[in-house]
Short mmCIF file of C-alpha atoms in Angstrom, two decimals:
data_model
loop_
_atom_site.label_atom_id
_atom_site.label_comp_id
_atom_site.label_asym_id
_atom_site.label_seq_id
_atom_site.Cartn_x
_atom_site.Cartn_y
_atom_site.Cartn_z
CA UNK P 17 3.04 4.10 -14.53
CA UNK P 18 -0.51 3.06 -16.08
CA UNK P 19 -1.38 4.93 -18.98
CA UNK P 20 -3.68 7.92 -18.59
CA UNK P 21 -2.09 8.93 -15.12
CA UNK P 22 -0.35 10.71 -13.10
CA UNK P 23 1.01 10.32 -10.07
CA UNK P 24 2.53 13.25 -7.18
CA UNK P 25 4.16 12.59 -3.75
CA UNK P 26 2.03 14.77 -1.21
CA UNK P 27 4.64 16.69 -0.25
CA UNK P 28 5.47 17.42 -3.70
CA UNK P 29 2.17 18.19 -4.40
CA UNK P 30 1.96 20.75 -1.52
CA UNK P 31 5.13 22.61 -2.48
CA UNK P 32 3.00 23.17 -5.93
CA UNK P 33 -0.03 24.55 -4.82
CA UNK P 34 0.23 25.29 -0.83
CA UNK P 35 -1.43 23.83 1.87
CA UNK P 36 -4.84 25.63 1.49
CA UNK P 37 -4.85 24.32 -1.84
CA UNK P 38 -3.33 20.69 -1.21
CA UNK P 39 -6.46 20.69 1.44
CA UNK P 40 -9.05 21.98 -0.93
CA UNK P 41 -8.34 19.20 -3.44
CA UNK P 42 -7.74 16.26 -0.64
CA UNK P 43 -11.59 17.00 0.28
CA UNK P 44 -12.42 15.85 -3.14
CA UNK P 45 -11.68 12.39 -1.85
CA UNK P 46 -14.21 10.15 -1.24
CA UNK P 47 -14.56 6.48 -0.29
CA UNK P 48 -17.72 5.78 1.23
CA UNK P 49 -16.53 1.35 1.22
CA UNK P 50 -13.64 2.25 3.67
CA UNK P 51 -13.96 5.61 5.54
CA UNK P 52 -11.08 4.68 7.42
CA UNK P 53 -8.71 5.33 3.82
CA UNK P 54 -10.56 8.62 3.59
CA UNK P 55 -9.57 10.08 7.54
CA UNK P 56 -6.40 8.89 6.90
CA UNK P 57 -5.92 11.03 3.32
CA UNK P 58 -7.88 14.35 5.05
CA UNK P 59 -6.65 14.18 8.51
CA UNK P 60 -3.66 11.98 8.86
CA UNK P 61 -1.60 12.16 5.56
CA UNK P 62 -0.04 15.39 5.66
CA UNK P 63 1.14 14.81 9.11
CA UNK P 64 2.57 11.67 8.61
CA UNK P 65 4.87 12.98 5.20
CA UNK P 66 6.08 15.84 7.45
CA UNK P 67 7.19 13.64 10.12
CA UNK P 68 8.69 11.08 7.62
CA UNK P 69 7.18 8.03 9.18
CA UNK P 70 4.82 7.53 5.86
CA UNK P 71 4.86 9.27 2.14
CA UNK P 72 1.21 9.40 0.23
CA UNK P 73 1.29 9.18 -3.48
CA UNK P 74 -1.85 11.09 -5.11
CA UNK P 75 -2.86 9.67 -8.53
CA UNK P 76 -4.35 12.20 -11.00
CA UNK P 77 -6.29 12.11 -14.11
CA UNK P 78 -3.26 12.85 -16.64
CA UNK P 79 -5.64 14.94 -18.96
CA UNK P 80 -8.45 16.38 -16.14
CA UNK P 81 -5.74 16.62 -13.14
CA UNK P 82 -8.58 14.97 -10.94
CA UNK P 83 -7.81 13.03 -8.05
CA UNK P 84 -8.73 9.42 -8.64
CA UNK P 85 -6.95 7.41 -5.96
CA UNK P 86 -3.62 7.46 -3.45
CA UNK P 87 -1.71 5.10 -1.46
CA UNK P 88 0.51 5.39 1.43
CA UNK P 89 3.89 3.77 1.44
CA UNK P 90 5.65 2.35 4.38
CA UNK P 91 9.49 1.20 5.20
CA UNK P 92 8.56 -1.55 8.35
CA UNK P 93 10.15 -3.94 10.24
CA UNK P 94 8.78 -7.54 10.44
CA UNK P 95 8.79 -10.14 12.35
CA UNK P 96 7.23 -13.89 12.23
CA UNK P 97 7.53 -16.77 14.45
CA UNK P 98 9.03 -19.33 11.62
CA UNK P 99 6.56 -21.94 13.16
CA UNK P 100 3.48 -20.53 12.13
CA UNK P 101 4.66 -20.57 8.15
CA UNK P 102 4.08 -23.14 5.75
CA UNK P 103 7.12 -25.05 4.45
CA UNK P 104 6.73 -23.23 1.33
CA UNK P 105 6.48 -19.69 2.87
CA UNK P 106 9.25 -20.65 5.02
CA UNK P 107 11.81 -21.17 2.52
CA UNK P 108 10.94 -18.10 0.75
CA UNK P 109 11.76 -15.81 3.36
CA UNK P 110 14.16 -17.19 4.16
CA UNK P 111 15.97 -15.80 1.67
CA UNK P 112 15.14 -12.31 2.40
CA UNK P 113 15.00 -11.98 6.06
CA UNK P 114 17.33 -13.23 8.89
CA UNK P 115 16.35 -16.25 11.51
CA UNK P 116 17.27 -15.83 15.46
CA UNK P 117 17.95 -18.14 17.86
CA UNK P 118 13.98 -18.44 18.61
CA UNK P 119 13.29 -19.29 15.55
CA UNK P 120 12.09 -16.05 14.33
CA UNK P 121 12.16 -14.05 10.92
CA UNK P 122 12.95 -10.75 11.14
CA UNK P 123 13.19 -8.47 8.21
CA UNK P 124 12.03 -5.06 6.97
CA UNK P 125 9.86 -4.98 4.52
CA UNK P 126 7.52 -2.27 2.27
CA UNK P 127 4.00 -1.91 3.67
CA UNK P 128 0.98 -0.55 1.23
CA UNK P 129 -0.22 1.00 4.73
CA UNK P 130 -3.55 2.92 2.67
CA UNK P 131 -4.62 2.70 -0.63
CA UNK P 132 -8.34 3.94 -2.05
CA UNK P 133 -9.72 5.18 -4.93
CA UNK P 134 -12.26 7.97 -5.53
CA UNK P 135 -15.42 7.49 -5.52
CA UNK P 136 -16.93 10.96 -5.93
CA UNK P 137 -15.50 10.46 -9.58
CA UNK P 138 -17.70 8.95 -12.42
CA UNK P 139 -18.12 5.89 -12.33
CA UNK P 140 -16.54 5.82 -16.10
CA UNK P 141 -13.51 7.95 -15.28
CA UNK P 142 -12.33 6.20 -11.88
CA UNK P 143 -9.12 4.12 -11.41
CA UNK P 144 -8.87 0.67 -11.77
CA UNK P 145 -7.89 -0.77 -8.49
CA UNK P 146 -5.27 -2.73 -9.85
CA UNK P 147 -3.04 0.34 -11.49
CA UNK P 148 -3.11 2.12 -8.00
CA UNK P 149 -1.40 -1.63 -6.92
CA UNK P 150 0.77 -0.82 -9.87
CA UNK P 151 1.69 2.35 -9.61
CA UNK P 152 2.72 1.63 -6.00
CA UNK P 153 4.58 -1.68 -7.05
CA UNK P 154 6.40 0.92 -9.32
CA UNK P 155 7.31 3.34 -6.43
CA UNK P 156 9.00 0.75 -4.24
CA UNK P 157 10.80 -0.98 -7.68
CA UNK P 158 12.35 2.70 -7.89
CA UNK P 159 13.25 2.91 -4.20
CA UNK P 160 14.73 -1.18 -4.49
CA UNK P 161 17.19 0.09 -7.48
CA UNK P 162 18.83 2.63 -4.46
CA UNK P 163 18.63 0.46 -0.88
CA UNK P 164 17.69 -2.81 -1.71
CA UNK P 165 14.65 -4.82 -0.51
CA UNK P 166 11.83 -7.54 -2.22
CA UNK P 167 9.50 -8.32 0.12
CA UNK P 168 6.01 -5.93 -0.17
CA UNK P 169 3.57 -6.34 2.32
CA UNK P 170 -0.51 -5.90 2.40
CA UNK P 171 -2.78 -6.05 5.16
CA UNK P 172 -6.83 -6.82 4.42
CA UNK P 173 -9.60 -7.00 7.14
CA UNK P 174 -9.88 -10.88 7.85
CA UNK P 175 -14.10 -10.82 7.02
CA UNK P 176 -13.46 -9.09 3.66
CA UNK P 177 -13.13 -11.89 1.45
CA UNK P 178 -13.60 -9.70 -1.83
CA UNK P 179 -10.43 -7.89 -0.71
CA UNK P 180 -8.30 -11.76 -0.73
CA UNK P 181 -10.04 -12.38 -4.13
CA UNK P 182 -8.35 -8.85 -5.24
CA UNK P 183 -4.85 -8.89 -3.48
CA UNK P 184 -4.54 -12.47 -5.01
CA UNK P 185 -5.81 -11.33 -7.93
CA UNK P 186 -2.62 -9.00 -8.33
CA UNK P 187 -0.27 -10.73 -6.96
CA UNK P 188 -0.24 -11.16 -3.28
CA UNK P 189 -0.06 -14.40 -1.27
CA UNK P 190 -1.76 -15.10 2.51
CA UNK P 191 1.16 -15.32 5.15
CA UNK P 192 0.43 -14.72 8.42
CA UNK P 193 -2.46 -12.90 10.33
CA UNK P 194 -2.55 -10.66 13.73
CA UNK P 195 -5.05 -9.53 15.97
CA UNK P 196 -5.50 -5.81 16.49
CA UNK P 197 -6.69 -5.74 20.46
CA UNK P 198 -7.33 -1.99 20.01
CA UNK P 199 -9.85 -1.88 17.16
CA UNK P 200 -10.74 -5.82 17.67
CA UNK P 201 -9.94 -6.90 14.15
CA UNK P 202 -8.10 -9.99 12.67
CA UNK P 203 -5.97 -8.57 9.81
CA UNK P 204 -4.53 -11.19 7.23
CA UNK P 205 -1.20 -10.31 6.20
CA UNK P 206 -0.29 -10.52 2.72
CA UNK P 207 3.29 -10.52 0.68
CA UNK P 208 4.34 -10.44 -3.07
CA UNK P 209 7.63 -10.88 -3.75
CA UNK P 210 8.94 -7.39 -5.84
CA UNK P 211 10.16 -8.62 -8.97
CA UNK P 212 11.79 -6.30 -11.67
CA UNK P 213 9.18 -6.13 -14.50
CA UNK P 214 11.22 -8.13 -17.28
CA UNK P 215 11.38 -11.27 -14.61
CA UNK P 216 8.84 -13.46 -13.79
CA UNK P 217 7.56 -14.12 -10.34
#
């Protein structure tokens, strides 16, 4: 975990202090750049934790106990036609997810489903975008030790080139991309391969 932080599962977080209370500090959240990661956080979050399909990871100031970012962990199934994959790309998952007779990949992987940090704390005091990648990197290296798993997966908004500068930036690689008919929107799918810390990439 990055120094100066701390970081709470939401559902540990709400046993603490209650739901009234896990509510009251959730509405200090705000991220005016994506409003989508701040529904998700107020409206969506809780929800999701209860019903297992997603956990949310809060990261606090470790010496004000302000909220300064979260991200939202997912356990999902993948699949890629082998075909669209660069040689490269295709050797490389090919050692962590299984081929079919059609030539597909099929694998689960960890999804970064949401991740934001908050805005409605000084500009001098927020999180660096690159520890909440971290700190989530961390989550899933504790979760590998128990049931296995390497791949990490990252979606970004295909017309949001500042978002492939940062992914790449910390680690993530362009795969693949899908089209979203329901909201309209090309999303390019991004891996890094989850390393322990001590090896190299």
């Amino acid at each position: 975990m990055s120094a100066g932080l701390k970081t709470f599962s939401l559902t540990e977080y709400e046993a603490n202090i209650g739901g009234e209370g896990l509510n009251e500090f959730l509405d200090s959240f705000s991220c005016p750049i994506n409003p989508e990661v701040e529904h998700f956080l107020k409206y969506k979050a809780v929800l999701s934790a209860k019903l297992s399909s997603s956990q949310t990871y809060l990261v606090c100031s470790d010496t004000t106990g302000e909220l300064l970012g979260y991200y939202t962990l997912v356990l999902k199934s993948y699949s890629v036609n082998g075909a669209k994959l660069s040689s490269a790309n295709r050797r490389l998952v090919s050692r962590f997810a299984e081929a079919d007779d059609a030539g597909n990949f099929n694998a689960a992987v960890y999804l970064i489903a949401q991740i934001g940090k908050n805005f409605a704390v000084a500009e001098k005091d927020r999180v660096a975008g690159g520890d909440l990648i971290a700190n989530a990197l961390d989550e899933f290296r504790a979760i590998k030790k128990r049931v296995g798993g390497k791949l990490v997966m990252i979606e970004r908004e295909s017309d949001r080139p500042k978002l492939l500068a940062f992914y790449t930036k910390n680690g993530f690689k362009s795969w693949t991309s899908r089209f979203n008919a329901k909201d309209g929107v090309t999303y390019d799918q991004m891996f890094t391969v989850l390393n322990d810390k001590k090896e190299t990439a």
